[in-house]
XYZ file of C-alpha atoms in Angstrom:
166
model
C -131.216 -82.570 33.456
C -131.488 -86.287 34.078
C -130.564 -89.070 31.670
C -133.853 -90.669 32.669
C -135.571 -88.069 30.493
C -133.931 -89.679 27.457
C -134.066 -93.308 28.543
C -136.697 -95.839 29.431
C -138.126 -95.552 32.936
C -135.777 -96.633 35.666
C -135.705 -100.376 36.093
C -134.097 -102.075 39.056
C -133.636 -105.345 37.198
C -132.672 -105.634 33.526
C -134.763 -107.702 31.154
C -133.496 -110.768 29.341
C -133.136 -108.724 26.132
C -130.556 -106.492 27.865
C -128.478 -109.441 29.074
C -125.556 -110.312 26.812
C -123.946 -113.727 26.897
C -120.468 -113.700 28.440
C -117.736 -113.998 25.780
C -116.936 -117.597 24.943
C -120.225 -119.018 26.252
C -121.864 -121.129 23.531
C -125.253 -119.855 22.357
C -126.706 -123.289 23.164
C -126.205 -122.471 26.857
C -128.161 -119.194 26.618
C -131.340 -120.567 28.281
C -129.304 -121.977 31.181
C -127.358 -118.730 31.497
C -130.579 -116.680 31.462
C -132.079 -118.865 34.221
C -128.913 -118.611 36.340
C -129.001 -114.809 36.006
C -132.655 -114.740 37.039
C -131.723 -116.692 40.174
C -128.772 -114.386 40.939
C -131.074 -111.360 40.569
C -133.308 -112.792 43.308
C -130.425 -112.818 45.794
C -129.913 -109.835 48.103
C -127.467 -107.219 46.829
C -125.862 -106.734 50.265
C -123.084 -109.385 50.016
C -121.668 -108.262 46.636
C -122.240 -104.620 47.617
C -120.279 -105.074 50.843
C -117.413 -106.712 48.940
C -117.428 -103.909 46.327
C -117.427 -101.303 49.123
C -114.388 -102.931 50.747
C -112.533 -102.956 47.415
C -113.419 -99.340 46.642
C -112.450 -98.222 50.137
C -109.048 -99.720 49.521
C -108.492 -98.737 45.863
C -110.579 -95.620 45.213
C -111.256 -93.836 48.488
C -107.623 -92.818 49.215
C -107.386 -91.287 45.721
C -110.830 -89.677 45.683
C -110.603 -85.863 45.411
C -112.546 -83.787 47.930
C -114.965 -82.379 45.323
C -115.886 -85.882 44.114
C -116.195 -87.095 47.705
C -118.579 -84.233 48.413
C -120.665 -84.938 45.285
C -120.946 -88.650 46.133
C -121.632 -88.170 49.849
C -124.908 -89.874 50.790
C -125.821 -90.665 47.170
C -126.708 -94.193 46.063
C -125.031 -95.596 42.967
C -126.347 -98.906 41.636
C -124.187 -101.045 39.367
C -125.694 -103.859 37.326
C -123.453 -106.494 35.756
C -125.733 -107.400 32.872
C -124.176 -110.671 31.775
C -124.301 -112.196 35.266
C -127.424 -110.637 36.820
C -125.297 -109.215 39.640
C -126.446 -106.055 41.422
C -124.329 -103.776 43.607
C -125.684 -100.773 45.519
C -123.239 -98.371 47.138
C -123.401 -95.218 49.236
C -120.479 -93.053 50.325
C -120.699 -92.062 53.971
C -118.312 -90.495 56.483
C -116.561 -93.846 57.010
C -116.204 -94.652 53.309
C -118.212 -96.723 50.860
C -120.859 -99.072 52.238
C -123.633 -101.274 50.896
C -126.827 -99.264 50.341
C -130.188 -100.708 51.381
C -132.363 -102.377 48.743
C -135.469 -100.261 49.330
C -133.885 -96.885 48.657
C -133.961 -95.623 45.068
C -130.645 -95.132 43.309
C -129.470 -91.658 42.336
C -127.474 -93.169 39.482
C -127.747 -96.594 37.888
C -124.961 -97.874 35.645
C -125.378 -101.042 33.567
C -122.584 -102.802 31.693
C -121.153 -106.260 31.119
C -118.534 -107.648 33.500
C -115.930 -107.210 30.769
C -116.939 -103.578 30.280
C -116.559 -102.795 33.992
C -113.209 -104.575 34.083
C -111.896 -102.697 31.040
C -113.011 -99.406 32.627
C -111.345 -100.223 35.959
C -108.117 -101.100 34.139
C -108.255 -97.916 32.045
C -108.367 -99.970 28.840
C -111.652 -98.517 27.631
C -113.014 -95.007 27.276
C -116.334 -94.625 29.121
C -117.621 -92.222 26.463
C -117.110 -94.821 23.729
C -118.901 -97.488 25.781
C -121.746 -95.060 26.500
C -122.257 -94.005 22.882
C -122.059 -97.603 21.673
C -124.701 -98.530 24.297
C -122.327 -100.933 26.050
C -122.585 -98.786 29.175
C -125.990 -97.445 30.145
C -126.502 -94.713 32.736
C -129.847 -93.697 34.189
C -130.503 -91.064 36.778
C -128.497 -88.026 37.839
C -126.429 -86.928 34.835
C -124.249 -84.587 36.891
C -123.353 -87.387 39.292
C -122.485 -89.623 36.343
C -120.190 -86.932 34.933
C -118.517 -86.458 38.326
C -117.803 -90.200 38.472
C -116.530 -90.316 34.880
C -114.296 -87.253 35.270
C -112.951 -88.500 38.611
C -112.069 -91.913 37.211
C -110.454 -90.259 34.166
C -108.391 -87.996 36.440
C -107.137 -90.657 38.852
C -106.386 -93.281 36.217
C -106.864 -97.047 36.356
C -108.005 -98.632 39.619
C -106.497 -102.001 38.680
C -103.643 -102.902 36.380
C -103.912 -105.435 33.630
C -102.420 -108.779 34.581
C -98.940 -109.373 33.212
C -98.128 -112.080 30.708
C -98.460 -115.615 32.001
C -95.389 -117.806 32.189
């Protein structure tokens, strides 16, 4: 069963109502922030997707279990960073992660704030808590989402928290 059955229809671009302000940004700058995000959303997703693929090939791919690799093979996962309007589209192929083309539909779409993604990558936040508190939104293939969640839980943090500053 797909999460899309319980959620709004799949949207490639989030609306302004879904876009939180980054922490520390004064509310007075909200209109400027919203406009900047709208401009970022108009940019192609290939450059940030290529950068994300390079990072994942280095940090995740060597630790990715065979069953997860098989489940992800050829599937498109779209990540939306809600508070910055950034979009990343990835596909796992024989050579590793790569940017997925814009025109192809995503099998799984995950939306969260930049801080939410960072806390997940550092292992500081439980994905289930973020999901149930609507800080992390998944649409699409539920089984694929569970494979990703369980894989990330099993392998642990992808990045460590920075140490104290001197």
